[in-house]
Coordinates of N, CA and C in Angstrom, one line a residue:
M1 N 25.5 -24.0 49.2 CA 26.0 -25.0 48.7 C 27.1 -24.9 48.1
G2 N 27.9 -26.2 48.0 CA 29.3 -26.4 47.6 C 29.4 -26.3 46.1
P3 N 30.5 -26.7 45.5 CA 30.7 -26.6 44.1 C 29.9 -27.8 43.6
E4 N 29.6 -27.5 42.2 CA 28.7 -28.5 41.6 C 29.5 -29.7 41.1
H5 N 28.9 -30.8 41.2 CA 29.6 -32.2 40.8 C 30.1 -32.0 39.2
P6 N 31.3 -32.5 39.0 CA 31.6 -32.4 37.6 C 30.9 -33.0 36.7
D7 N 30.2 -34.2 37.0 CA 29.2 -34.9 36.0 C 28.1 -34.0 35.6
W8 N 27.5 -33.1 36.7 CA 26.4 -32.4 36.4 C 26.7 -31.3 35.5
V9 N 27.8 -30.8 35.7 CA 28.4 -29.5 34.8 C 28.3 -30.1 33.4
K10 N 28.9 -31.4 33.2 CA 28.9 -31.9 31.7 C 27.7 -32.2 31.3
L11 N 26.7 -32.6 32.0 CA 25.3 -32.9 31.6 C 24.7 -31.5 31.2
E12 N 24.9 -30.5 31.9 CA 24.3 -29.4 31.5 C 24.8 -28.7 30.3
K13 N 26.1 -28.9 29.9 CA 26.7 -28.5 28.8 C 26.3 -29.1 27.6
E14 N 26.0 -30.4 28.0 CA 25.8 -31.3 26.7 C 24.2 -31.0 26.3
E15 N 23.4 -30.8 27.4 CA 22.0 -30.3 27.2 C 22.0 -29.1 26.4
E16 N 22.9 -28.0 26.7 CA 22.8 -26.7 26.0 C 23.2 -26.9 24.6
R17 N 24.2 -27.6 24.3 CA 24.7 -28.1 23.0 C 23.5 -28.7 22.0
L18 N 22.8 -29.6 22.7 CA 21.8 -30.2 22.1 C 20.6 -29.2 21.8
D19 N 20.3 -28.3 22.7 CA 19.4 -27.2 22.5 C 19.6 -26.4 21.4
R20 N 21.0 -26.1 21.2 CA 21.6 -25.3 20.0 C 21.5 -26.0 18.8
E21 N 21.7 -27.4 18.8 CA 21.7 -28.1 17.6 C 20.1 -28.2 17.1
E22 N 19.2 -28.5 18.0 CA 17.9 -28.5 17.8 C 17.3 -27.2 17.3
E23 N 17.7 -26.1 17.6 CA 17.3 -24.8 17.1 C 17.9 -24.5 15.8
E24 N 19.1 -25.1 15.3 CA 19.6 -24.9 14.1 C 18.8 -25.9 13.3
T25 N 18.6 -27.2 13.7 CA 17.7 -28.0 12.7 C 16.6 -27.5 12.4
L26 N 15.8 -26.9 13.5 CA 14.5 -26.5 13.3 C 14.4 -25.3 12.2
A27 N 15.4 -24.4 12.5 CA 15.7 -23.1 11.4 C 15.8 -23.6 10.1
K28 N 16.7 -24.9 9.8 CA 17.0 -25.3 8.5 C 15.7 -25.9 7.9
L29 N 14.9 -26.6 8.9 CA 13.5 -27.3 8.3 C 12.6 -26.3 7.9
L30 N 12.4 -25.1 8.8 CA 11.5 -23.9 8.3 C 12.2 -23.4 6.8
H31 N 13.4 -23.1 6.8 CA 13.8 -22.7 5.5 C 13.5 -23.7 4.3
L32 N 13.7 -25.0 4.5 CA 13.4 -26.0 3.4 C 11.9 -25.8 3.2
R33 N 11.1 -25.7 4.2 CA 9.6 -25.7 3.9 C 9.2 -24.4 3.1
K34 N 9.9 -23.2 3.5 CA 9.7 -22.2 2.8 C 10.1 -22.3 1.5
Q35 N 11.3 -22.8 1.1 CA 11.8 -23.1 -0.2 C 10.8 -24.0 -1.0
K36 N 10.4 -25.1 -0.2 CA 9.4 -25.9 -1.1 C 7.9 -25.2 -1.6
R37 N 7.5 -24.4 -0.4 CA 6.3 -23.5 -0.9 C 6.6 -22.7 -2.2
L38 N 7.7 -22.0 -2.1 CA 8.1 -21.2 -3.2 C 8.3 -21.9 -4.5
I39 N 8.9 -22.9 -4.5 CA 9.2 -23.8 -5.8 C 7.8 -24.2 -6.2
R40 N 6.8 -24.7 -5.2 CA 5.5 -25.2 -5.7 C 4.8 -24.1 -6.4
T41 N 4.8 -22.9 -5.7 CA 4.1 -21.7 -6.2 C 4.7 -21.3 -7.6
R42 N 5.9 -21.0 -7.7 CA 6.7 -20.6 -8.9 C 6.5 -21.8 -10.1
G43 N 6.6 -22.9 -9.5 CA 6.4 -24.1 -10.6 C 5.0 -23.9 -11.3
K44 N 4.0 -23.7 -10.6 CA 2.6 -23.4 -11.1 C 2.6 -22.3 -12.1
D45 N 3.2 -21.2 -11.7 CA 3.2 -20.1 -12.3 C 4.1 -20.4 -13.8
M46 N 5.0 -21.2 -13.4 CA 5.9 -21.4 -14.9 C 5.1 -22.3 -15.7
L47 N 4.3 -23.4 -15.2 CA 3.6 -24.1 -16.0 C 2.4 -23.3 -16.7
R48 N 1.9 -22.6 -15.9 CA 0.5 -21.7 -16.4 C 1.1 -20.9 -17.5
R49 N 2.3 -20.4 -17.4 CA 2.8 -19.4 -18.6 C 3.4 -20.1 -19.8
G50 N 3.4 -21.6 -19.8 CA 4.0 -22.3 -20.7 C 5.5 -22.1 -20.5
L51 N 6.2 -21.9 -19.5 CA 7.6 -21.7 -19.7 C 8.2 -23.0 -19.2
K52 N 9.7 -23.2 -19.6 CA 10.3 -24.5 -19.2 C 11.3 -24.3 -18.1
T53 N 11.7 -23.1 -17.8 CA 12.7 -22.9 -16.7 C 12.4 -22.1 -15.6
L54 N 12.8 -21.8 -14.4 CA 12.6 -20.6 -13.5 C 13.2 -19.4 -13.9
D55 N 14.5 -19.5 -14.8 CA 14.9 -18.3 -15.4 C 14.0 -17.7 -16.4
E56 N 13.4 -18.4 -17.1 CA 12.3 -17.8 -17.9 C 11.2 -17.1 -17.1
L57 N 10.9 -17.8 -16.3 CA 9.8 -17.2 -15.2 C 10.2 -15.9 -14.9
D58 N 11.6 -15.9 -14.3 CA 12.2 -14.7 -13.6 C 11.8 -13.6 -14.7
A59 N 12.5 -13.9 -16.1 CA 12.5 -12.9 -17.0 C 10.9 -12.4 -17.3
A60 N 10.2 -13.3 -17.3 CA 8.8 -12.8 -17.7 C 8.1 -12.0 -16.5
E61 N 8.4 -12.4 -15.4 CA 7.9 -11.6 -14.1 C 8.5 -10.1 -14.0
E62 N 9.9 -10.2 -14.3 CA 10.5 -8.8 -14.6 C 9.9 -7.9 -15.8
A63 N 9.6 -8.5 -16.8 CA 9.1 -7.9 -18.1 C 7.6 -7.4 -17.7
D64 N 6.8 -8.2 -16.8 CA 5.5 -7.8 -16.2 C 5.6 -6.6 -15.4
R65 N 6.7 -6.8 -14.4 CA 6.8 -5.6 -13.6 C 7.3 -4.3 -14.3
V66 N 8.1 -4.4 -15.2 CA 8.4 -2.9 -16.1 C 7.3 -2.6 -16.7
A67 N 6.5 -3.5 -17.3 CA 5.4 -3.0 -18.1 C 4.1 -2.4 -17.0
A68 N 4.1 -2.9 -15.9 CA 3.2 -2.4 -14.9 C 3.7 -1.1 -14.4
E69 N 4.9 -0.8 -14.1 CA 5.5 0.4 -13.7 C 5.3 1.6 -14.9
K70 N 5.5 1.0 -16.2 CA 5.3 2.1 -17.3 C 3.8 2.4 -17.2
Q71 N 3.1 1.4 -17.4 CA 1.5 1.7 -17.3 C 1.1 2.9 -16.1
A72 N 1.5 2.6 -15.0 CA 1.2 3.2 -13.7 C 1.9 4.9 -14.1
E73 N 3.1 4.9 -14.7 CA 3.5 6.3 -14.7 C 2.7 7.1 -15.8
E74 N 2.2 6.2 -17.1 CA 1.4 6.8 -18.0 C 0.0 7.2 -17.4
A75 N -0.4 6.3 -16.6 CA -1.7 6.6 -15.8 C -1.5 8.0 -15.2
A76 N -0.6 8.3 -14.2 CA -0.2 9.2 -13.5 C 0.0 10.6 -14.2
S77 N 0.7 10.5 -15.4 CA 0.8 11.5 -16.1 C -0.3 12.0 -17.1
A78 N -1.4 11.1 -17.1 CA -2.5 11.5 -17.8 C -3.4 12.1 -17.1
Q79 N -3.4 12.0 -15.7 CA -4.2 12.5 -14.8 C -4.1 14.0 -14.4
P80 N -5.0 14.8 -14.3 CA -4.8 16.3 -14.0 C -3.9 16.5 -12.6
S81 N -3.2 17.4 -12.8 CA -2.4 17.6 -11.3 C -3.4 17.9 -10.3
S82 N -2.9 17.5 -9.0 CA -3.7 17.8 -7.8 C -3.1 18.9 -7.1
E83 N -2.1 19.6 -7.7 CA -1.5 20.8 -7.2 C -2.4 22.0 -6.9
P84 N -2.1 22.6 -5.8 CA -3.0 23.7 -5.6 C -2.8 24.9 -6.7
L85 N -3.8 25.6 -7.1 CA -3.6 26.6 -8.1 C -2.9 27.8 -7.5
A86 N -2.2 28.3 -8.4 CA -1.3 29.6 -8.0 C -2.3 30.7 -7.6
P87 N -2.0 31.6 -6.7 CA -2.8 32.6 -6.4 C -2.9 33.7 -7.6
T88 N -3.9 34.4 -7.9 CA -4.0 35.0 -9.1 C -4.2 36.7 -8.5
D89 N -4.3 37.4 -9.5 CA -4.5 39.0 -9.1 C -5.8 39.3 -9.2
E90 N -6.8 38.4 -9.6 CA -8.2 38.7 -9.7 C -8.5 38.8 -8.4
P91 N -9.7 39.7 -8.1 CA -10.3 39.7 -6.6 C -11.4 38.7 -6.6
F92 N -12.1 38.2 -7.5 CA -13.1 37.1 -7.4 C -12.7 35.9 -7.8
V93 N -13.2 35.0 -7.1 CA -12.8 33.4 -7.2 C -14.0 32.8 -7.9
P94 N -14.0 32.2 -8.9 CA -15.2 31.6 -9.4 C -16.1 30.5 -8.3
F95 N -17.4 30.7 -8.4 CA -18.0 30.1 -7.4 C -19.4 29.8 -7.9
D96 N -19.9 28.4 -7.8 CA -21.2 28.1 -8.2 C -22.2 27.9 -7.1
P97 N -23.0 28.9 -7.0 CA -24.0 28.7 -6.0 C -25.0 27.5 -5.9
A98 N -25.0 26.9 -6.8 CA -25.9 25.7 -6.9 C -25.4 24.6 -6.1
G99 N -24.1 24.7 -5.7 CA -23.6 23.6 -4.8 C -23.9 23.8 -3.2
L100 N -24.7 25.1 -3.0 CA -25.2 25.4 -1.6 C -26.4 24.6 -1.4
S101 N -26.6 24.2 -0.1 CA -27.4 23.4 0.3 C -28.7 24.2 0.4
P102 N -30.0 23.8 0.4 CA -31.2 24.5 0.7 C -31.2 25.4 2.1
S103 N -30.8 24.6 3.0 CA -30.7 25.3 4.3 C -29.7 26.6 4.3
C104 N -28.8 26.4 3.7 CA -27.7 27.7 3.6 C -28.4 28.7 2.8
W105 N -29.2 28.5 1.8 CA -30.1 29.4 1.1 C -31.0 30.1 2.0
S106 N -31.9 29.4 2.9 CA -32.8 29.8 3.8 C -32.1 30.7 4.6
D107 N -30.9 30.3 5.3 CA -30.4 31.2 6.1 C -29.9 32.7 5.4
F108 N -29.5 32.5 4.3 CA -28.9 33.7 3.6 C -30.2 34.6 3.3
L109 N -31.3 33.9 2.7 CA -32.5 34.8 2.4 C -32.9 35.5 3.7
R110 N -33.1 34.8 5.0 CA -33.5 35.4 6.1 C -32.9 36.7 6.4
D111 N -31.3 36.6 6.3 CA -30.7 37.7 6.8 C -30.6 38.9 5.8
V112 N -31.0 38.6 4.6 CA -31.0 39.7 3.7 C -32.5 40.3 3.3
S113 N -32.7 41.4 3.5 CA -33.8 42.0 3.1 C -33.8 42.3 1.7
V114 N -34.9 42.3 0.8 CA -34.7 42.5 -0.6 C -36.0 43.2 -0.8
S115 N -35.7 44.4 -1.5 CA -36.8 45.4 -1.7 C -36.9 45.5 -3.3
T116 N -38.2 45.3 -3.8 CA -38.4 45.3 -5.1 C -38.9 46.9 -5.5
P117 N -38.3 47.6 -6.3 CA -38.7 48.8 -6.8 C -40.3 48.8 -7.4
R118 N -41.0 49.7 -7.1 CA -42.4 49.6 -7.5 C -42.4 50.6 -8.8
A119 N -43.1 50.3 -9.7 CA -43.2 50.9 -10.8 C -44.1 52.4 -10.7
A120 N -43.5 53.4 -11.1 CA -44.2 54.6 -10.9 C -45.6 54.8 -11.8
H121 N -46.6 55.1 -11.3 CA -47.8 55.3 -11.9 C -48.0 56.7 -12.2
G122 N -48.0 56.8 -13.5 CA -48.3 58.4 -13.5 C -48.5 59.0 -14.9

């Protein structure tokens, strides 16, 4: 095929320009919708708290965030450490046999022979 008709090239360029403009306009529209949702949500929060400006709302939310962080830090420091215990020189580790299941005890008793000393009669 030969070279394209100059008017066809102009049409393609104009269509590409319109596509770009359409994309930019859609991006702006999406941004405006997002701002609208945000202002509606934040406005409700502002009114619920009895505040008069969004700056007051920002300050109140920051104070809430700081208080929540402080509370989380206090809760974390109040809980016992979950770090493993350091090894000791003691040969025995405390053990609660009550935590063993009945089947474990059955297996243990089956493998162990227990003899009871008899009293001497005499």
